[in-house]
Coordinates of C-alpha atoms in Angstrom, one line a residue:
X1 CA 4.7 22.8 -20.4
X2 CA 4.9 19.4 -17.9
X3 CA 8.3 19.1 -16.8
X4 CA 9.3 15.0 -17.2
X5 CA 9.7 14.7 -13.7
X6 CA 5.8 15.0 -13.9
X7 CA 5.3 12.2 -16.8
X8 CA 4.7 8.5 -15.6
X9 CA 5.8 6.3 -18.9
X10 CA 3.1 3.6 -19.4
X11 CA 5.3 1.1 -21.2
X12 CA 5.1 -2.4 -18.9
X13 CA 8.1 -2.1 -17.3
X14 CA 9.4 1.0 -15.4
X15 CA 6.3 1.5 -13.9
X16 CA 6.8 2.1 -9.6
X17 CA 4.3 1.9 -6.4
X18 CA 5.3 5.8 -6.1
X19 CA 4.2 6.6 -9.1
X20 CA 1.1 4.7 -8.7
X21 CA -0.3 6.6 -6.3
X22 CA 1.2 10.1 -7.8
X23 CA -1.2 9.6 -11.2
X24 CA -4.1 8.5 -8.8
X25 CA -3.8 11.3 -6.4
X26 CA -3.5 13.4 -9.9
X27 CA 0.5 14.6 -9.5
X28 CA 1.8 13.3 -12.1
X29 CA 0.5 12.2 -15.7
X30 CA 0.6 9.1 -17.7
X31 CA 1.9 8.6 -21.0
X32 CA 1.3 5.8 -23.1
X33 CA 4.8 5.1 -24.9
X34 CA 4.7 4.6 -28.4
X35 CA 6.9 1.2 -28.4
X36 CA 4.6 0.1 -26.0
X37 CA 1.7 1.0 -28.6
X38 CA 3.5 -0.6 -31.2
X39 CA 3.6 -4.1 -29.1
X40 CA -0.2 -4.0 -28.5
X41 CA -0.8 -3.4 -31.9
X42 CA 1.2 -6.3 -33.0
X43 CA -0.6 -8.7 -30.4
X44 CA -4.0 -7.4 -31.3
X45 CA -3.7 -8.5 -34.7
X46 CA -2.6 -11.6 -33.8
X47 CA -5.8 -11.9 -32.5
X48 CA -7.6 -10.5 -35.4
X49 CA -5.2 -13.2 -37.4
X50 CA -6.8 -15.9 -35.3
X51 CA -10.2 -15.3 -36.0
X52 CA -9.9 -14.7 -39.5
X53 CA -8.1 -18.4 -39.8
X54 CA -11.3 -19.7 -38.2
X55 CA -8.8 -21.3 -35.2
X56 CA -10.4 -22.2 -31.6
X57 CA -8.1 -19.7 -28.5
X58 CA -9.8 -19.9 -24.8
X59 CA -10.5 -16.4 -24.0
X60 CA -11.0 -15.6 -27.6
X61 CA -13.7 -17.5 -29.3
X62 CA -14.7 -19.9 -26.5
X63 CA -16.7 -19.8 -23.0
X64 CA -14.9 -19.4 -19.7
X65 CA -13.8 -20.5 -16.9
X66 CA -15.3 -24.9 -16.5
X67 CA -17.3 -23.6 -19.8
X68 CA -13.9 -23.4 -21.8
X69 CA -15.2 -26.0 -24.3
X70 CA -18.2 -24.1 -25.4
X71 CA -17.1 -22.6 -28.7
X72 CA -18.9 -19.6 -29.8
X73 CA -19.6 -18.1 -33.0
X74 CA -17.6 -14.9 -34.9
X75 CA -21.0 -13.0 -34.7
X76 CA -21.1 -13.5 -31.3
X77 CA -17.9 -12.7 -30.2
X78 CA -18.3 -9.1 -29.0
X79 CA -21.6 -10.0 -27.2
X80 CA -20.0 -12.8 -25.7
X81 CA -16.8 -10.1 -24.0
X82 CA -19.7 -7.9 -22.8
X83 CA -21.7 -10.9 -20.9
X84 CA -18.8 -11.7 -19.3
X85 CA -18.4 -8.2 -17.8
X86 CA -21.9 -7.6 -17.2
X87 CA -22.3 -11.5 -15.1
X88 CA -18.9 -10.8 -13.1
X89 CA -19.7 -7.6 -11.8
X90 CA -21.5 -8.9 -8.9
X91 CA -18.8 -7.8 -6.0
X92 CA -20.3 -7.0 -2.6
X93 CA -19.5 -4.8 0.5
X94 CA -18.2 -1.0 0.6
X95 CA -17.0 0.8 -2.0
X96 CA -13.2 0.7 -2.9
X97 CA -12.1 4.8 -2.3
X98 CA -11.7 6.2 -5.8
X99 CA -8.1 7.0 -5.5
X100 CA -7.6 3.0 -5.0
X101 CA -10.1 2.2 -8.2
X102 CA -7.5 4.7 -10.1
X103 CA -4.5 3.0 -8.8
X104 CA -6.2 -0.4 -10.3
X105 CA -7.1 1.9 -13.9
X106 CA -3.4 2.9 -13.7
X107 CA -1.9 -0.6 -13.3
X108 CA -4.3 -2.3 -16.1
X109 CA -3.4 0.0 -18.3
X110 CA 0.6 -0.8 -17.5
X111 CA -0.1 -4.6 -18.1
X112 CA -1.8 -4.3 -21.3
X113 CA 0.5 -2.4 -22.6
X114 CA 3.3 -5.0 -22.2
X115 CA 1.7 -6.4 -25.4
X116 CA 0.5 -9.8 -24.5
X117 CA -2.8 -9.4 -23.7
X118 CA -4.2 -8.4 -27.1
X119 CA -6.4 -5.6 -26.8
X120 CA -6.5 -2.9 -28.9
X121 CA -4.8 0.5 -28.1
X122 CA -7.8 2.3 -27.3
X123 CA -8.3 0.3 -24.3
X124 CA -5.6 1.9 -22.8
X125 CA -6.1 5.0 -23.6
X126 CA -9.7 5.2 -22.4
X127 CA -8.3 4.2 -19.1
X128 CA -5.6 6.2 -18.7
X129 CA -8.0 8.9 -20.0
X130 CA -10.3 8.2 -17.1
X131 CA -7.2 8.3 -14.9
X132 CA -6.4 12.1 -15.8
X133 CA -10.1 13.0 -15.7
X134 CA -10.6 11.7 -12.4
X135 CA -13.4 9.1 -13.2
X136 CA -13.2 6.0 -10.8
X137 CA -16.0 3.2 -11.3
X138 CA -17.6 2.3 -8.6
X139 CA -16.0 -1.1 -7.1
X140 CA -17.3 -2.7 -3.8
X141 CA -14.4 -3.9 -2.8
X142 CA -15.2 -7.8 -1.8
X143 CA -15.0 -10.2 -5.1
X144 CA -11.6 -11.4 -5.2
X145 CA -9.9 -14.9 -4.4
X146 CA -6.2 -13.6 -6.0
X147 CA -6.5 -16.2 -8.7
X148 CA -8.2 -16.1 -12.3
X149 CA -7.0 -12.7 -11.4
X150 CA -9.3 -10.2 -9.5
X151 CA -12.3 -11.2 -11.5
X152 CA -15.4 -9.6 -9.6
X153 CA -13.8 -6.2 -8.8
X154 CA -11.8 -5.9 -12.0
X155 CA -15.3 -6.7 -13.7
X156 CA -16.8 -3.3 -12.2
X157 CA -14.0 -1.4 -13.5
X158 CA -14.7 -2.9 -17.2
X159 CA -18.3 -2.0 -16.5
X160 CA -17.8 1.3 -15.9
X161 CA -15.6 1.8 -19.1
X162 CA -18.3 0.2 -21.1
X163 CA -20.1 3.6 -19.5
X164 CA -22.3 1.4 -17.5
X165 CA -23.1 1.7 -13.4
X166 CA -21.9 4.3 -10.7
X167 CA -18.7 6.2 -10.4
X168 CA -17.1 9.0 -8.8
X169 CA -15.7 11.9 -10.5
X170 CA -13.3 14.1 -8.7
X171 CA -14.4 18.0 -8.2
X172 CA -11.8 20.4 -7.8
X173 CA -12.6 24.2 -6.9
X174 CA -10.8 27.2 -8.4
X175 CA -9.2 27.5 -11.9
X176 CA -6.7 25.8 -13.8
X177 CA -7.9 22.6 -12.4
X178 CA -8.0 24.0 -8.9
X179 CA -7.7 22.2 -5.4
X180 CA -8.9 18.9 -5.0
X181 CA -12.2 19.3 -3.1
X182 CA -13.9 15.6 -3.1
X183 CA -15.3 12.7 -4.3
X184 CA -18.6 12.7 -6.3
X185 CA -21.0 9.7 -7.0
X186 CA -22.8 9.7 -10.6
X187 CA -23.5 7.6 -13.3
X188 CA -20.7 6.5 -15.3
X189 CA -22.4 7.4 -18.7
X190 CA -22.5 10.9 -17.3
X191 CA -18.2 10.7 -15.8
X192 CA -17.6 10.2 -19.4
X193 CA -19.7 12.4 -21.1
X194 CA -19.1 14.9 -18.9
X195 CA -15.2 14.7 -20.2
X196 CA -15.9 14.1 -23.2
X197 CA -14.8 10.5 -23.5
X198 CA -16.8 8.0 -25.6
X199 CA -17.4 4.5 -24.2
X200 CA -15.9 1.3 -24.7
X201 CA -17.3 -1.3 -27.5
X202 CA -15.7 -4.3 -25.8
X203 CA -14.1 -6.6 -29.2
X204 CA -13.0 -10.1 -28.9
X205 CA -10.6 -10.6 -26.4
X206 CA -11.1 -7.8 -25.0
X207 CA -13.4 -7.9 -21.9
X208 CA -11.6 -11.3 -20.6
X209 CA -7.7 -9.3 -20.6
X210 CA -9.5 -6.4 -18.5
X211 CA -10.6 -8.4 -16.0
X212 CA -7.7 -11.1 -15.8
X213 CA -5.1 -10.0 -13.4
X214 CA -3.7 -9.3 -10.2
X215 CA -4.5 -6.1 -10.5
X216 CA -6.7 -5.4 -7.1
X217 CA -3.9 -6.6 -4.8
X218 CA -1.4 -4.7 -6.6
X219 CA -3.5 -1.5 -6.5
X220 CA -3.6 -2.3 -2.5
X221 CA 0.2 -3.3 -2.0
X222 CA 1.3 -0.2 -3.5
X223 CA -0.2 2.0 -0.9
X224 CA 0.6 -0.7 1.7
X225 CA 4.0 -0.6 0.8
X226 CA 4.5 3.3 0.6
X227 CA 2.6 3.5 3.9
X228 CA 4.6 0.9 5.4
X229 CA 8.0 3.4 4.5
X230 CA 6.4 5.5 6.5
X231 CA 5.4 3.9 9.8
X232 CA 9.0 1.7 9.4
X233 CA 10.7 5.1 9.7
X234 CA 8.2 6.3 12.5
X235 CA 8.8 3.1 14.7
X236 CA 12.4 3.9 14.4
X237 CA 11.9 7.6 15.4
X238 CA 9.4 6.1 18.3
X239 CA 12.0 4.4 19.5
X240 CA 14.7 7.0 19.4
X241 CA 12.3 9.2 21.5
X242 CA 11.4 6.3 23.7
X243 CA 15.2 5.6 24.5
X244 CA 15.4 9.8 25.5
X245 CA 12.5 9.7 27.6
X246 CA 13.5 6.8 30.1
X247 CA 17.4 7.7 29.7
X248 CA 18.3 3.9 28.4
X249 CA 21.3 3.3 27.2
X250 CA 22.9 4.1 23.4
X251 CA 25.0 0.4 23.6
X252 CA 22.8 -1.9 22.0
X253 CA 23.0 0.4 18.9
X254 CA 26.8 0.2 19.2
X255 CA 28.1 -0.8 15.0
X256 CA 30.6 -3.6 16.5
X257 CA 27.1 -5.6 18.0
X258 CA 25.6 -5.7 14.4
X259 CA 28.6 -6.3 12.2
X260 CA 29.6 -9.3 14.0
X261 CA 25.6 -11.0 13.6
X262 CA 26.1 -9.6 9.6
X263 CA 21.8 -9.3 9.6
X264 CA 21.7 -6.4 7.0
X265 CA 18.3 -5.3 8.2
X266 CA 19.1 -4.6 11.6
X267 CA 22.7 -3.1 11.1
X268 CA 20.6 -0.7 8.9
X269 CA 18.1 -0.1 11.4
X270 CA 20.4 0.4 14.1
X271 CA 22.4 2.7 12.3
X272 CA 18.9 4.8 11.5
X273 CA 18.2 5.0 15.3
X274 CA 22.1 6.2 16.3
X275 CA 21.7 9.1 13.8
X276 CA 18.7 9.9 15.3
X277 CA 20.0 10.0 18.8
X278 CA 23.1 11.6 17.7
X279 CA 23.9 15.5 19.0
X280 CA 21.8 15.4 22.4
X281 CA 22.9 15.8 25.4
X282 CA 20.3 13.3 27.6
X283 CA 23.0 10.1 27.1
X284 CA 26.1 12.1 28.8
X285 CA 23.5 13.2 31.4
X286 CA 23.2 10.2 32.7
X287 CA 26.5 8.2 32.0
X288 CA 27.0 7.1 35.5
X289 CA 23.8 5.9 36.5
X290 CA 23.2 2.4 38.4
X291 CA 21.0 0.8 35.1
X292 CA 22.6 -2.5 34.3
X293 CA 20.7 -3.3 31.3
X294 CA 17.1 -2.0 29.5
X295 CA 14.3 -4.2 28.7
X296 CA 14.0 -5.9 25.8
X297 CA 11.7 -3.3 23.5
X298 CA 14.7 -1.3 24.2
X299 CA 18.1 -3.4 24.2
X300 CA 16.3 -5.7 21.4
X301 CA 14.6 -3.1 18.8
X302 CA 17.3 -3.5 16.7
X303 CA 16.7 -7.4 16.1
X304 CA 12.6 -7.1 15.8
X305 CA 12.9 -3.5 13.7
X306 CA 15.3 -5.0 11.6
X307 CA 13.4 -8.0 9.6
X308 CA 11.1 -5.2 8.9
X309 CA 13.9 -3.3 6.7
X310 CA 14.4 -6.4 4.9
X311 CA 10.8 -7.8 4.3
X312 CA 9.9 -4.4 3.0
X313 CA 12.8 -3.9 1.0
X314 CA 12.0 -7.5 -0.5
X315 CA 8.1 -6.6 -0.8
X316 CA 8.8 -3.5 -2.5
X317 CA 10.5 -5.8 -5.3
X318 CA 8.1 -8.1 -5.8
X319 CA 5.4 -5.4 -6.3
X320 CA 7.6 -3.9 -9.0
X321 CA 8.0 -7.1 -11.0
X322 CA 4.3 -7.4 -10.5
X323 CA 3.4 -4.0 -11.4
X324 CA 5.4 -4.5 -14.7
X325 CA 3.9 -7.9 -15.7
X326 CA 1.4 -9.4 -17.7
X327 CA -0.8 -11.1 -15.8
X328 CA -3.9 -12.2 -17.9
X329 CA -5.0 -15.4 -19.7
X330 CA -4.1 -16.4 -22.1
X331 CA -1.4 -14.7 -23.0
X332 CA -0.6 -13.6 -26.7
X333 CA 3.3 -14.4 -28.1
X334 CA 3.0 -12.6 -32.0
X335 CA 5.3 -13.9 -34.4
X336 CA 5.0 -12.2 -37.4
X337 CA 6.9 -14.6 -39.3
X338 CA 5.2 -17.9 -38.3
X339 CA 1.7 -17.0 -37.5
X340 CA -0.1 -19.9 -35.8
X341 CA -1.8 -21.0 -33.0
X342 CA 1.4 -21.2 -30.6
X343 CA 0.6 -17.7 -30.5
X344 CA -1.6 -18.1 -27.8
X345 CA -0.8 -19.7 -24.8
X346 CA -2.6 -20.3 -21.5
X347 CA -1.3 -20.3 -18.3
X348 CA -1.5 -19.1 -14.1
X349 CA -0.5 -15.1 -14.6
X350 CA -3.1 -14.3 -12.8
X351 CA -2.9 -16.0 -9.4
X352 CA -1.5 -13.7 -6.3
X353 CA 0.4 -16.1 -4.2
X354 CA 3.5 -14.1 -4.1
X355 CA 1.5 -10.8 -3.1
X356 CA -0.7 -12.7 -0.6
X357 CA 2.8 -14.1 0.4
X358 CA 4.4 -11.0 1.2
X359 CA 1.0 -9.2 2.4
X360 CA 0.2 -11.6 5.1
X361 CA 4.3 -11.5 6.1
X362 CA 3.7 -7.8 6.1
X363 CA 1.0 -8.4 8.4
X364 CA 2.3 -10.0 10.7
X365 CA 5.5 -7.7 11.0
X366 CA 3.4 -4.6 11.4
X367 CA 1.6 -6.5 14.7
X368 CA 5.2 -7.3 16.0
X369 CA 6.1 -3.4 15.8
X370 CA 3.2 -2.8 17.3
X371 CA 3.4 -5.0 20.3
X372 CA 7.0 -3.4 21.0
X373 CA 5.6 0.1 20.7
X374 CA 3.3 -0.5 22.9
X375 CA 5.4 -1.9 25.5
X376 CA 8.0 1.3 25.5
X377 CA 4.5 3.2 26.1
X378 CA 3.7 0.8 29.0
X379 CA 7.4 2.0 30.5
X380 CA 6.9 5.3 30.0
X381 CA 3.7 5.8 31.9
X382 CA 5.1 2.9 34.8
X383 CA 7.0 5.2 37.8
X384 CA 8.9 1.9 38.4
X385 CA 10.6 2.3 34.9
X386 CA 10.6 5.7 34.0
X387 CA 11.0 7.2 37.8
X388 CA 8.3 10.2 36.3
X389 CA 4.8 10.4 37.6
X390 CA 2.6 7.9 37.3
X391 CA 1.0 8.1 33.7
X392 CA 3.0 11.3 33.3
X393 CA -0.3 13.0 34.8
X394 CA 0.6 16.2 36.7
X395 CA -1.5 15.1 39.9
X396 CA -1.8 11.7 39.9
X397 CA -4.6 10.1 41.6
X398 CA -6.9 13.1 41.0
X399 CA -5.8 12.6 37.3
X400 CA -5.5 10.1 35.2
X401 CA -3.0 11.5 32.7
X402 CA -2.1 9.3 30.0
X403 CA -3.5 6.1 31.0
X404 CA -6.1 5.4 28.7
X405 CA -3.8 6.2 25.9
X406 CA -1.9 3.1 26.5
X407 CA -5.5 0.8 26.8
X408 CA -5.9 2.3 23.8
X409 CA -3.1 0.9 21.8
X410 CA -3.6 -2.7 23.6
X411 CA -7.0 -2.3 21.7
X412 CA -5.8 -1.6 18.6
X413 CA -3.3 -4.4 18.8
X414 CA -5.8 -6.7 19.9
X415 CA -7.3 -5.6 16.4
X416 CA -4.1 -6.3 14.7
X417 CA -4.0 -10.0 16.1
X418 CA -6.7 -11.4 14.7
X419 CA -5.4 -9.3 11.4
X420 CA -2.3 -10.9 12.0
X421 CA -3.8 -14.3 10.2
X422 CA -2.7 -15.2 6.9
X423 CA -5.5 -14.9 4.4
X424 CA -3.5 -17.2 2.7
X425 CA -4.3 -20.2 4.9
X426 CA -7.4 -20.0 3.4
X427 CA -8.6 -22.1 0.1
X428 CA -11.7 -22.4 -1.4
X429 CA -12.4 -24.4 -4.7
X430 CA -14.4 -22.6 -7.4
X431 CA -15.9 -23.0 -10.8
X432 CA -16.5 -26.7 -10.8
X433 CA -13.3 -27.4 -9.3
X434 CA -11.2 -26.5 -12.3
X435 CA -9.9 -23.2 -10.4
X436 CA -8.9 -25.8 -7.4
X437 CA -6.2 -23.6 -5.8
X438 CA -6.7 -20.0 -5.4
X439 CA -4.7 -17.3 -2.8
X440 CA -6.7 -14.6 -0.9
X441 CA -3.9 -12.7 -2.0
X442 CA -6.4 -9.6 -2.4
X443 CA -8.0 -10.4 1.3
X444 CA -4.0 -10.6 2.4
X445 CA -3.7 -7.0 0.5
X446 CA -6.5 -5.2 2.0
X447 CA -6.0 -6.8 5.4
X448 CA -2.5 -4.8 4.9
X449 CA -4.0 -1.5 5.1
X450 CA -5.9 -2.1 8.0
X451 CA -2.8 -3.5 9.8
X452 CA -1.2 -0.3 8.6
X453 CA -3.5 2.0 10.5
X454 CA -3.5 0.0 13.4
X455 CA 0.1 0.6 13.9
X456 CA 0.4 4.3 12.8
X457 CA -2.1 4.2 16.1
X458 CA 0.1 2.5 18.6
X459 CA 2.9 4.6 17.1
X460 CA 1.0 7.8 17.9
X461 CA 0.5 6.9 21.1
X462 CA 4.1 6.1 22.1
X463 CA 5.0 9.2 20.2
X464 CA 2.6 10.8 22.2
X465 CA 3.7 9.5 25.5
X466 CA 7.5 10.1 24.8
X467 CA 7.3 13.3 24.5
X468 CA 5.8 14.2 26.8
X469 CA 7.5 12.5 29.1
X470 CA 11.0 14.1 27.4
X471 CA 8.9 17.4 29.4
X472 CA 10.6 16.4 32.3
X473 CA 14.3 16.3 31.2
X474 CA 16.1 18.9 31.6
X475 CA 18.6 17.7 29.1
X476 CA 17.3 17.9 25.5
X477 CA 17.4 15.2 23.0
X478 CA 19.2 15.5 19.4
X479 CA 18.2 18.1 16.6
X480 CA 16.2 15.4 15.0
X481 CA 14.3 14.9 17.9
X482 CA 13.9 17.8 19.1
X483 CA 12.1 19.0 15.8
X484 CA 9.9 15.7 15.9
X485 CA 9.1 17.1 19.4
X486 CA 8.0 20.3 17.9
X487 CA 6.3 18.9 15.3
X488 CA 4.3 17.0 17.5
X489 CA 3.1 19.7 19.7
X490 CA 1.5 21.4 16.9
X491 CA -1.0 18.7 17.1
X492 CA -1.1 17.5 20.7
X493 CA -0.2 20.3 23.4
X494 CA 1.6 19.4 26.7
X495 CA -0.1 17.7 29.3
X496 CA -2.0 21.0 31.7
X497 CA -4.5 18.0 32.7
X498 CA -7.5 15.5 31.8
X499 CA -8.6 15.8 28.7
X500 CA -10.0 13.8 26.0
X501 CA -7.5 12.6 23.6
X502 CA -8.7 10.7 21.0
X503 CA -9.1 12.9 18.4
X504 CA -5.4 13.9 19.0
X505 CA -4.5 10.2 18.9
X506 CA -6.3 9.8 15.6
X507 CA -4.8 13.1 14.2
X508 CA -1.8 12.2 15.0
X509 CA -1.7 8.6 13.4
X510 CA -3.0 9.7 10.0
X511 CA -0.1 12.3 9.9
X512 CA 2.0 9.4 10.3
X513 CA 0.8 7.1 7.8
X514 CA 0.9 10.2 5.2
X515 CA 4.6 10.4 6.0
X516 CA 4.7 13.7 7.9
X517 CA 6.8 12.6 10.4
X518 CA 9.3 11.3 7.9
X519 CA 9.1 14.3 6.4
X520 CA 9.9 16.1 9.5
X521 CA 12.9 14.0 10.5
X522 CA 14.7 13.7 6.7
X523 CA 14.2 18.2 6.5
X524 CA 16.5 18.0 9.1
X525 CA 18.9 14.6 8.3
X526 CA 18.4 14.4 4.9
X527 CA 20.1 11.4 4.1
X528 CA 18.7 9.3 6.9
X529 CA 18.0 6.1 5.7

């Protein structure tokens, strides 16, 4: 029997980033709570209630979009949801990855069941059923302006529930449900056939509440976000390495410089980056040496790490609210005791400022780590700073060492500069200028990602370069550090001569972004925060 740790409630408001990607990387399972049932049920037949009464409701019995006024017939109303799909579906570029297509199944399915969208339960069931299956539509991932919701992507996913299109079904090996293996493309009639899952008759209502929402950007925020955890804690752990390596001084982490600015990010931060120096015995080593002051990536970390703490923490929290909201139009109020048509009421859910907001600030924090990352790397391979060899190559001049590591990261911020502009600068008016205003919030969301794995780069290769440039000390850093060390050298060995390292570099960044080096750190402080 599933232990509830393992059981994700689908109710419209507990629902988490974590467990986002735990039911799309199939840890955990999803269950649709029966109060949450109860409330889509109630809403559906207020929508039943306004058909029956002959009354006019935009989503419901009329066109969309600049063709609002159009009014269309009851027979008509089913065909009418499945057009809508069908014309919509018209996203361009790559595909999404599957486990991203299930993140967006999983976060529907959340917002419908808050109960104001006015589908029927079986909606949500079909996709969470999808969800546990492993069946991901096929969703190029271009489509989306983050307002009138994520129309042209959310349209694919609707497709394939109507059992129409591609998708990828995830194959596992072994019994029981075995080990994941990969990724396989088919047609979507075949996903759900193959599970035994019947497809979806769209009803009135129905198609328009699927495709309405924010659902895209939150899909992509969630792993941003999570991600982000990681490489926050990494830069942190950079640092603390960094600081070992060139023997700079603990002071500017000293508590009494931090309480007296009262910037709760970077007290936090700084207080991270003492316990992670704390126990060594590099800092005694060198108590009496003639450095005056470090440069600023060093003496100032604490003041550019710092916001980061803070807009995370803040980002986080808007994703939650956003995860737990509805976010389609119209929306559906029931009230059993006056039915009417105040029941429906129409409105700007949908549009993703906030999240393009707080993507594009995430953005433009993850270049800002970067670019101090990569100057502790530049110090660590400069003689003049670090008083080591030159690149930290054994025989310098006939090798180059590390040098290209550091050109390296320079390219990968150069990446993250132009990444570094806010998608939501940009405006473009649509549908016959009635959707006037609109957010790039999923361009801001996606750009995220890509910032994300830029900087898990430049972090591997300070990582990289600190230690092995902690090779040379004959004083050994903290316990924390130490086992970071370690860990680290299970994927790049120590420096015997030229070799090619980019495949280490690239190894060594995805373990980052997955959190391994987190993981590594909190097994031995596990309280660090």
């Amino acid at each position: 029997m599933r232990a509830m740790s393992d059981i994700v409630q689908i109710d419209g408001e507990s629902l988490s980033a974590h467990d986002v990607l735990d039911l799309a990387k199939g840890r955990k399972k999803a269950q649709f709570s029966e109060q949450a049932r109860n409330r889509v049920i109630l809403a559906r037949e207020s929508v039943l209630g306004i058909i029956n009464r002959g009354e006019t409701a935009y989503g419901i019995n009329t066109g969309f979009g600049s063709l609002s006024k159009v009014s269309i017939g009851p027979d008509d109303l089913e065909e009418l949801q499945t057009n809508l799909i069908r014309s919509h579906a018209c996203a361009l570029g790559e595909d999404m990855h599957p486990e991203d297509v299930l993140a967006m199944m999983i976060i529907r399915a959340n917002s419908l069941a808050k109960g104001n969208s006015g589908v029927r339960p079986e909606v949500i069931d079909l996709l969470l059923s999808c969800v546990h299956s492993g069946i991901a539509p096929r969703i190029p991932r271009i489509g989306s302006l983050g307002a009138s919701g994520d129309l042209a992507p959310l349209a694919h996913l609707a497709l394939g529930l109507l059992g129409e299109g591609e998708g990828y079904i995830r194959t596992t090996t072994g019994q029981h449900g075995g080990t994941f293996h990969g990724w396989r493309n088919t047609q979507m009639s075949a996903a759900l056939k193959i599970s035994g899952l019947e497809p979806l008759c769209l009803q009135a209502k129905e198609g328009l509440s699927l495709i309405n929402g924010t659902t895209q950007m939150c899909a992509w925020l969630s792993r941003a976000t999570c991600e982000f955890d990681h490489l926050l804690r990494a830069s942190d752990i950079a640092l603390a390495l960094s600081i070992e390596a060139l023997n700079a001084s603990h002071a500017p982490f000293d508590k009494r410089l931090h309480e007296v600015r009262q910037q709760p990010g970077q007290s936090a931060m700084a207080q991270r980056v003492r316990r992670l120096l704390d126990g060594g015995t590099i800092r005694d080593a060198h108590a009496d040496c003639d450095k005056v002051q470090d440069s600023y990536s060093l003496r100032c970390a604490p003041q550019v790490h710092g916001p980061a703490h803070e807009a995370l923490a803040n980002c986080v929290n808007t994703l939650t609210l956003e995860l737990n909201s509805a976010t389609d139009n119209p929306l559906i109020f029931p009230d059993p005791n006056n039915p009417g048509p105040h029941e429906v009421v129409s409105g700007g859910n949908f549009h993703g400022q906030i999240l393009g907001l707080c993507a594009d600030q995430m953005s433009l924090i993850a270049h800002e780590l970067a670019v101090i990352s990569e100057r502790r790397t530049n110090q660590l391979l400069d003689p003049i700073w670090s008083g080591l060899p030159a690149y930290l190559a054994k025989n310098s001049g006939l090798e180059s060492g590390l040098m290209i590591v550091q050109y390296v990261a320079a390219a990968a911020i150069a990446e993250m500069h132009v990444g570094g502009v806010p998608a939501t600068l940009s405006n473009v008016s649509v549908s016959n200028n009635k959707e006037d205003h609109v957010s790039m919030g999923a361009t801001a969301c996606h750009k995220l990602i890509l910032q994300n794995a830029h900087l898990s780069r430049v972090l591997a290769c300070e990582i990289i370069s600190s230690v092995e440039a902690l090779e040379y000390n004959e004083n050994d850093p903290s316990p924390v550090l130490m086992a970071v060390s370690e860990w680290l050298r299970e994927r790049v060995p120590k420096l015997t001569g030229d070799r090619s390292m980019g495949q280490e570099i690239e190894d060594t960044s995805r373990a980052i972004l997955d959190g391994e080096i987190s993981e590594c750190a909190l097994s031995i402080l596990p309280d660090l925060s």
